[in-house]
Coordinates of C-alpha atoms in Angstrom, one line a residue:
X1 CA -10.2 0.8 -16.4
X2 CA -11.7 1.8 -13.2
X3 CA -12.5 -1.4 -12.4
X4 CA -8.9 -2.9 -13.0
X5 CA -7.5 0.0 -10.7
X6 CA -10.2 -1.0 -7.6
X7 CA -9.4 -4.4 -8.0
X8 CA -5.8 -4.1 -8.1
X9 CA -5.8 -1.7 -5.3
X10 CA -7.9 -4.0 -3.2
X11 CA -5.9 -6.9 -3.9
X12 CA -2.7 -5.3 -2.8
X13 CA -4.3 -3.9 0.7
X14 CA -6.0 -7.0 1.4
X15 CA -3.3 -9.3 1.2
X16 CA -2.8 -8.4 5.1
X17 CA -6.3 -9.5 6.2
X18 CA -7.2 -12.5 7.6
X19 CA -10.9 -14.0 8.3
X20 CA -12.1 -14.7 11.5
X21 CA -14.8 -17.0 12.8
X22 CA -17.8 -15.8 14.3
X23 CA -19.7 -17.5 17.6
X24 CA -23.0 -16.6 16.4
X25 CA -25.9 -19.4 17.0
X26 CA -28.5 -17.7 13.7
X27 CA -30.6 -20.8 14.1
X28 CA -33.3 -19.0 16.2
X29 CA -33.5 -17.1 13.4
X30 CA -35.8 -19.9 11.7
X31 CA -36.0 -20.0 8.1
X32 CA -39.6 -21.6 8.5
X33 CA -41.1 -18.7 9.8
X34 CA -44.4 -17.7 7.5
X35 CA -43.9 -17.1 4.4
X36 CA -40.8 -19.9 4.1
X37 CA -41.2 -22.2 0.8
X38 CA -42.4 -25.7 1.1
X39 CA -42.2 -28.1 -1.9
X40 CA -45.4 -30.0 -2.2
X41 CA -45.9 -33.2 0.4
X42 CA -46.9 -35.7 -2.0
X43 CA -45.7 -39.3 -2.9
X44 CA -43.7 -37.9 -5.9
X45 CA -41.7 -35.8 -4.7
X46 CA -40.3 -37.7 -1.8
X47 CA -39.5 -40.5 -4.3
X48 CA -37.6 -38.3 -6.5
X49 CA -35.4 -37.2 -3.2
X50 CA -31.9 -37.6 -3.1
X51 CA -30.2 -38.2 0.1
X52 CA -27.5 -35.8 1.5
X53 CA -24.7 -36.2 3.8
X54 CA -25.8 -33.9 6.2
X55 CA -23.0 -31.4 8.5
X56 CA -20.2 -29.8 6.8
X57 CA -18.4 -31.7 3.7
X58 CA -16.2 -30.8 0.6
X59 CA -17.4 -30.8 -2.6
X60 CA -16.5 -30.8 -6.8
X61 CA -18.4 -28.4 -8.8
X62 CA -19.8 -30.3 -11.8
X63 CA -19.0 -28.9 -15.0
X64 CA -16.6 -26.0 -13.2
X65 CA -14.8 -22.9 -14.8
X66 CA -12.8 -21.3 -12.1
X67 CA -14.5 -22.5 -9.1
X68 CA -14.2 -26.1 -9.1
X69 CA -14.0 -26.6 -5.0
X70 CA -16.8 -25.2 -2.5
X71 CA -17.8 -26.3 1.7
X72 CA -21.3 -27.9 1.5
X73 CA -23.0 -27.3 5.1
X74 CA -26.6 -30.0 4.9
X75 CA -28.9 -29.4 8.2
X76 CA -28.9 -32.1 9.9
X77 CA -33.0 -32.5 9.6
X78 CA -32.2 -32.6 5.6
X79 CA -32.6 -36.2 5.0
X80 CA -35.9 -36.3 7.0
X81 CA -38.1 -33.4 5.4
X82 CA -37.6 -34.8 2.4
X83 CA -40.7 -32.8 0.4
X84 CA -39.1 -29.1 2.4
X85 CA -37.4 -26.9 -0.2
X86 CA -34.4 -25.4 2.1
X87 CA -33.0 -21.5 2.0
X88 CA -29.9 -21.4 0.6
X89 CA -26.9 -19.0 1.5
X90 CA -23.6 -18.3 -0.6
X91 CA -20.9 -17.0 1.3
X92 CA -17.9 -15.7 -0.5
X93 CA -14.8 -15.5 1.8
X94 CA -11.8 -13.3 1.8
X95 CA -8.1 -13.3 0.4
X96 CA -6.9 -15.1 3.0
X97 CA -8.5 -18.3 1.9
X98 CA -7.8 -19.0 -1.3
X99 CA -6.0 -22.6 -2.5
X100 CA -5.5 -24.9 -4.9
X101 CA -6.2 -28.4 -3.1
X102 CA -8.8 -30.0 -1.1
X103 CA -7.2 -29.3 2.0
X104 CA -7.1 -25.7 1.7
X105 CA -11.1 -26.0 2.0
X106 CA -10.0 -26.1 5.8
X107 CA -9.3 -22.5 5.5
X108 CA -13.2 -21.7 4.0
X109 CA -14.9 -24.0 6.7
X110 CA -13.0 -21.6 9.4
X111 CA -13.9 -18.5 8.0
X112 CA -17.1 -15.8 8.7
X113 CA -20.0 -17.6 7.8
X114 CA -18.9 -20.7 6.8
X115 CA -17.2 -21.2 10.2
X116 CA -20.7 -19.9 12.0
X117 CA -22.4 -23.1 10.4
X118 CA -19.9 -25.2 11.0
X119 CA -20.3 -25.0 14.9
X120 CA -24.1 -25.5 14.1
X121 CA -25.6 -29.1 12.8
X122 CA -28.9 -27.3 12.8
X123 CA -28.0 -24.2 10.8
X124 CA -31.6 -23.9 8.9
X125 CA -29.7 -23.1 5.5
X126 CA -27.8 -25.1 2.7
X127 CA -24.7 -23.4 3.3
X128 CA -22.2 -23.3 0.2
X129 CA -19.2 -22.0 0.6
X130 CA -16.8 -22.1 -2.8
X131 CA -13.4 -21.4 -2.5
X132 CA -11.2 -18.8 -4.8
X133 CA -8.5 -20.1 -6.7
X134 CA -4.8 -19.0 -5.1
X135 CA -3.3 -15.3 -7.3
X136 CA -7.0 -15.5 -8.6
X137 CA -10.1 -13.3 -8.0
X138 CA -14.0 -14.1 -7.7
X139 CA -15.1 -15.1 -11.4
X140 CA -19.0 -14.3 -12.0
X141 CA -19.1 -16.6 -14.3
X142 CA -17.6 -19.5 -12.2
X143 CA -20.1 -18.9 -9.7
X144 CA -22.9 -19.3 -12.1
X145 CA -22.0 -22.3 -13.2
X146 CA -21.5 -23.2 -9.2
X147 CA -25.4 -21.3 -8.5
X148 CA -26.3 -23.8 -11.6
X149 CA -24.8 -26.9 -10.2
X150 CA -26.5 -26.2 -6.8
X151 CA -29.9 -25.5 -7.9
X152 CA -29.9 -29.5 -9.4
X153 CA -28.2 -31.1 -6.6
X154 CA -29.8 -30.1 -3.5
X155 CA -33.5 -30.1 -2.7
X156 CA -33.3 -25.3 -2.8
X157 CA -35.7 -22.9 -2.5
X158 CA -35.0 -21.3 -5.7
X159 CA -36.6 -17.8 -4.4
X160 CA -34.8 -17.9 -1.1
X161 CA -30.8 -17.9 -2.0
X162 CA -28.9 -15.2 -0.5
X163 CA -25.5 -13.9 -1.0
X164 CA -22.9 -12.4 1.2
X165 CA -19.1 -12.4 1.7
X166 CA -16.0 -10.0 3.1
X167 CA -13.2 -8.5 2.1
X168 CA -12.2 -10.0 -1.3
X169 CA -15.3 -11.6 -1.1
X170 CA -17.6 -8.5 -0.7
X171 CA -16.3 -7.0 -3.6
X172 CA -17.2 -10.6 -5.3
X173 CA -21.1 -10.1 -4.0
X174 CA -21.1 -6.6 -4.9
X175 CA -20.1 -7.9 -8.6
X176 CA -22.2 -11.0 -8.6
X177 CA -25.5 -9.4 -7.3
X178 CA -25.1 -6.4 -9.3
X179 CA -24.3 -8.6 -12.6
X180 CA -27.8 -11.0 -11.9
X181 CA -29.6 -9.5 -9.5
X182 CA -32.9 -12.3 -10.3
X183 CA -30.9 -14.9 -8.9
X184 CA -30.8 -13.6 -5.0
X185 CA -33.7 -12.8 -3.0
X186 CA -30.9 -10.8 -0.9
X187 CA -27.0 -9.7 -0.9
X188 CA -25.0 -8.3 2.6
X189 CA -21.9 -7.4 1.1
X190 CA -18.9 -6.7 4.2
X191 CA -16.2 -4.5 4.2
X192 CA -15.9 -4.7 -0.1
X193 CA -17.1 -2.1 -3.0
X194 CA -19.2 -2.5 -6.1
X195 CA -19.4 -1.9 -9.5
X196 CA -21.8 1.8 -8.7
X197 CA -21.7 1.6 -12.8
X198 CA -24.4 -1.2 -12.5
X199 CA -26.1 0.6 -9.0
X200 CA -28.8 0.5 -10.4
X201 CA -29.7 -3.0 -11.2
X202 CA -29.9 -3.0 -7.3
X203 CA -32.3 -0.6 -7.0
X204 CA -35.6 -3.0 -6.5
X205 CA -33.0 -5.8 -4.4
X206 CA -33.0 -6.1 -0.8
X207 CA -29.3 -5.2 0.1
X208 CA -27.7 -5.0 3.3
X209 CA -23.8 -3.7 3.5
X210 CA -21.4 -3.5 6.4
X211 CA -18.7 -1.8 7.0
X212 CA -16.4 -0.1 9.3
X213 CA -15.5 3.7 9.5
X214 CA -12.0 3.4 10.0
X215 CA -11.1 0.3 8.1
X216 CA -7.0 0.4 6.3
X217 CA -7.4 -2.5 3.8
X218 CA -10.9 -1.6 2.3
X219 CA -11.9 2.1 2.2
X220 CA -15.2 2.7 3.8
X221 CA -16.1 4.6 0.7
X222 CA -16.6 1.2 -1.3
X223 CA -19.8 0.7 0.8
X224 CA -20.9 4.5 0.9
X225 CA -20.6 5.0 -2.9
X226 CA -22.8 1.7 -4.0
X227 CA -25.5 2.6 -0.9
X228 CA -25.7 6.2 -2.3
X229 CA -25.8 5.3 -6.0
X230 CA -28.6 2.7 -5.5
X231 CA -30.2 5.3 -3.5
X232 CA -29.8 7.9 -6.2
X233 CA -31.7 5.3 -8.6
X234 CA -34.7 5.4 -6.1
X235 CA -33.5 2.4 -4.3
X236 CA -35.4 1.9 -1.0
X237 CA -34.5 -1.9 -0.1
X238 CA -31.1 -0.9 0.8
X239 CA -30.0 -0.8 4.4
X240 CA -26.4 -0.1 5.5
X241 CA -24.6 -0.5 8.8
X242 CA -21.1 1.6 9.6
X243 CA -19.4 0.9 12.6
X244 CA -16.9 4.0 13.7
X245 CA -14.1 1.5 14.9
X246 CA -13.1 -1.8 14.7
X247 CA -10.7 -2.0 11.5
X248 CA -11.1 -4.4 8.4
X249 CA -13.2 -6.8 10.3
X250 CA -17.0 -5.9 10.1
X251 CA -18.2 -9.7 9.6
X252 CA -17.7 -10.5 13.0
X253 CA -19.8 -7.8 14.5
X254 CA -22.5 -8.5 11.6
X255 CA -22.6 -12.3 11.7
X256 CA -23.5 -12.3 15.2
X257 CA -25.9 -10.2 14.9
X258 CA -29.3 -12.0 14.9
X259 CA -30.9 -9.3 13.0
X260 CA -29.1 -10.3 9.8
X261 CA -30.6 -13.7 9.9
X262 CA -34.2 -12.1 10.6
X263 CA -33.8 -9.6 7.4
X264 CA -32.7 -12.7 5.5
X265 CA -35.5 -14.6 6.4
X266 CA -38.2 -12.1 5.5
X267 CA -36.2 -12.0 1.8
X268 CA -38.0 -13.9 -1.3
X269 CA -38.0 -13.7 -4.8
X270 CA -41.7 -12.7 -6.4

């Protein structure tokens, strides 16, 4: 019942929010740096390569649920390494994005991260943005059928995916991370609030929240409440950024910030 109430609330405060591109360049923040995942540079696994349109297209989940629609952002190097296993970011966008047609994937390729890679042929990540369905909500389930789908299709580091969104859509990566925590290396949830119920799944995850102090859709208490509660499990991988000003948006401020894409690179599974 809780649950029902947050998500209610937050759907009626957030219907005023809109996303907003950042200008960030997070390439220097290379995803090859030691430690990155190479797949083995033999004969057989360039043969068994499948070649990728490379920049920013629109793509059909295969076997869907909710999420049938996502942005695919390729590096442009993609079809060339063709034995590199690539980092992989999810990136959950807000209310103000959803839609029902393949046109309204416009809105996702404009919005906080997406829109960062979209300026960026050589963002060093797949980039997979999936869009929310219109009077609809991020599904868990619909994304792992959309985490499934992508894991087949593109050539994925599978112990270097990352999660994030805002707004609607850090409530979304709150849920999702919470709910499988071994299928991320890392989650930076902005400006959203969690599940603290299941806190303590997070308690071994690398997490890194944003929000601002004086934000009026999203109370700045849906970030402090999952920090503390994974810290009260004896979480230590936790990290959390509060800005005193600057409203509902927080992924503007974070997605420019080059440090995220460091954290995110030093991220892997076991």
């Amino acid at each position: 019942m809780t649950n029902r109430i947050i998500l209610s609330a937050a759907i009626v405060f957030l219907m005023a929010a809109c996303s907003k591109t950042s200008t960030v360049d997070p390439a220097k923040a290379d995803p090859q740096a030691p430690g990155a995942e190479q797949a083995p540079a033999n004969e057989q696994a360039a043969a068994a390569f499948t070649p990728q349109q490379t920049g920013v297209s629109f793509k059909k989940v295969n076997n869907p649920k909710l999420v049938t629609d996502y942005v695919l952002q390729i590096p442009a190097s993609y079809n060339t390494e063709k034995t590199k296993r690539w980092p992989v970011i999810i990136f959950l966008h807000g209310i103000g994005e959803r839609g029902n047609t393949t046109n309204d994937l416009n809105m996702v390729k404009r919005a906080g991260l997406a829109g960062v890679a979209a300026k960026n042929p050589n963002f060093p990540y797949i980039v997979i943005s999936p869009q929310c369905k219109t009077n609809s909500w991020w599904h868990v389930p619909s994304l792992n059928a959309l985490y499934d789908d992508i894991v087949k299709q593109y050539n994925v580091d599978p112990k270097r995916i990352y999660v994030t969104g805002l707004s609607m859509g850090g409530f979304g990566c709150w849920e999702w991370v919470a709910a499988y925590p071994t299928r991320f290396a890392a989650a930076a949830p902005i400006c959203g609030a969690g599940p603290v119920a299941k806190a303590c799944a997070l308690k071994d995850k690398p997490v890194w929240a944003f929000h601002n102090a004086d934000d009026p859709q999203v109370n700045v208490s849906g970030s402090r409440n999952m920090v503390n509660a994974i810290k009260s499990c004896g979480g230590q991988k936790v990290k959390y950024t509060e800005n005193p000003t600057g409203g509902h948006d927080a992924w503007t401020k974070a997605y420019n910030d080059q440090a995220l894409f460091t954290w995110l690179n030093a991220q892997r599974l076991p």
